[in-house]
PDB file of C-alpha atoms in Angstrom:
ATOM      1  CA  UNK A   1       0.374  -0.109  -0.072  1.00 87.00           C
ATOM      2  CA  UNK A   2       1.457   3.613  -1.256  1.00 92.00           C
ATOM      3  CA  UNK A   3       1.925   5.611   1.893  1.00 94.00           C
ATOM      4  CA  UNK A   4       2.427   9.294   1.884  1.00 92.00           C
ATOM      5  CA  UNK A   5       6.187  10.348   3.346  1.00 94.00           C
ATOM      6  CA  UNK A   6       5.186  13.490   4.107  1.00 95.00           C
ATOM      7  CA  UNK A   7       2.699  15.679   5.268  1.00 96.00           C
ATOM      8  CA  UNK A   8       0.917  17.330   2.672  1.00 96.00           C
ATOM      9  CA  UNK A   9       1.626  21.129   2.845  1.00 97.00           C
ATOM     10  CA  UNK A  10      -1.827  23.653   3.324  1.00 97.00           C
ATOM     11  CA  UNK A  11      -0.816  25.354   0.163  1.00 97.00           C
ATOM     12  CA  UNK A  12      -0.597  22.184  -1.523  1.00 97.00           C
ATOM     13  CA  UNK A  13      -3.696  21.219  -0.392  1.00 96.00           C
ATOM     14  CA  UNK A  14      -5.098  24.606  -1.335  1.00 96.00           C
ATOM     15  CA  UNK A  15      -4.098  24.234  -4.811  1.00 96.00           C
ATOM     16  CA  UNK A  16      -5.378  20.802  -5.159  1.00 95.00           C
ATOM     17  CA  UNK A  17      -8.884  21.785  -3.767  1.00 95.00           C
ATOM     18  CA  UNK A  18      -9.121  25.195  -5.857  1.00 94.00           C
ATOM     19  CA  UNK A  19     -10.781  23.361  -8.486  1.00 92.00           C
ATOM     20  CA  UNK A  20     -13.233  21.832  -7.140  1.00 93.00           C
ATOM     21  CA  UNK A  21     -15.776  24.614  -6.125  1.00 92.00           C
ATOM     22  CA  UNK A  22     -18.630  24.422  -7.762  1.00 92.00           C
ATOM     23  CA  UNK A  23     -19.577  27.456 -10.412  1.00 89.00           C
ATOM     24  CA  UNK A  24     -23.226  28.640 -10.476  1.00 91.00           C
ATOM     25  CA  UNK A  25     -24.914  27.979 -13.814  1.00 91.00           C
ATOM     26  CA  UNK A  26     -24.663  30.747 -16.826  1.00 94.00           C
ATOM     27  CA  UNK A  27     -28.364  32.268 -17.506  1.00 94.00           C
ATOM     28  CA  UNK A  28     -28.657  34.571 -20.981  1.00 92.00           C
ATOM     29  CA  UNK A  29     -31.568  36.349 -21.214  1.00 91.00           C
ATOM     30  CA  UNK A  30     -33.003  35.204 -24.805  1.00 86.00           C
ATOM     31  CA  UNK A  31     -33.300  37.763 -26.892  1.00 83.00           C
ATOM     32  CA  UNK A  32     -36.915  36.944 -28.455  1.00 80.00           C
ATOM     33  CA  UNK A  33     -38.653  35.958 -25.346  1.00 81.00           C
ATOM     34  CA  UNK A  34     -36.875  37.877 -22.669  1.00 87.00           C
ATOM     35  CA  UNK A  35     -37.113  34.764 -20.787  1.00 86.00           C
ATOM     36  CA  UNK A  36     -33.425  33.469 -18.708  1.00 91.00           C
ATOM     37  CA  UNK A  37     -32.456  29.951 -20.341  1.00 91.00           C
ATOM     38  CA  UNK A  38     -28.758  28.295 -20.349  1.00 93.00           C
ATOM     39  CA  UNK A  39     -26.323  29.335 -22.990  1.00 94.00           C
ATOM     40  CA  UNK A  40     -26.788  26.809 -26.246  1.00 94.00           C
ATOM     41  CA  UNK A  41     -30.070  25.244 -25.079  1.00 92.00           C
ATOM     42  CA  UNK A  42     -33.475  25.781 -26.737  1.00 90.00           C
ATOM     43  CA  UNK A  43     -35.867  28.072 -24.945  1.00 87.00           C
ATOM     44  CA  UNK A  44     -38.708  25.429 -23.521  1.00 84.00           C
ATOM     45  CA  UNK A  45     -41.271  28.273 -23.440  1.00 84.00           C
ATOM     46  CA  UNK A  46     -41.016  29.119 -27.066  1.00 85.00           C
ATOM     47  CA  UNK A  47     -39.646  26.132 -28.763  1.00 88.00           C
ATOM     48  CA  UNK A  48     -36.862  28.409 -30.480  1.00 89.00           C
ATOM     49  CA  UNK A  49     -32.970  27.819 -31.151  1.00 90.00           C
ATOM     50  CA  UNK A  50     -30.890  30.296 -32.510  1.00 88.00           C
ATOM     51  CA  UNK A  51     -34.146  32.318 -34.241  1.00 86.00           C
ATOM     52  CA  UNK A  52     -35.762  28.758 -35.650  1.00 90.00           C
ATOM     53  CA  UNK A  53     -38.756  27.104 -34.643  1.00 91.00           C
ATOM     54  CA  UNK A  54     -36.878  23.419 -32.870  1.00 91.00           C
ATOM     55  CA  UNK A  55     -39.655  22.005 -31.171  1.00 91.00           C
ATOM     56  CA  UNK A  56     -43.937  22.466 -30.745  1.00 91.00           C
ATOM     57  CA  UNK A  57     -45.239  23.669 -27.635  1.00 86.00           C
ATOM     58  CA  UNK A  58     -48.445  21.947 -26.779  1.00 85.00           C
ATOM     59  CA  UNK A  59     -51.220  24.575 -25.657  1.00 79.00           C
ATOM     60  CA  UNK A  60     -51.983  24.222 -22.011  1.00 70.00           C
ATOM     61  CA  UNK A  61     -55.284  24.318 -21.111  1.00 59.00           C
TER      62      UNK A  61
END
């Protein structure tokens, strides 16, 4: 079994953990509807992506 030869310093430990933080998801305002949506994703309210109608939206009763 591998055993560390020396204690890992606080700096080394912190540098390793610096990439572990969870970033908040990015949102952009849709140009057509004004709704917030994820970048490079379909706008689920209108069904449009990059100005084209991609999916048809069912009317809610």
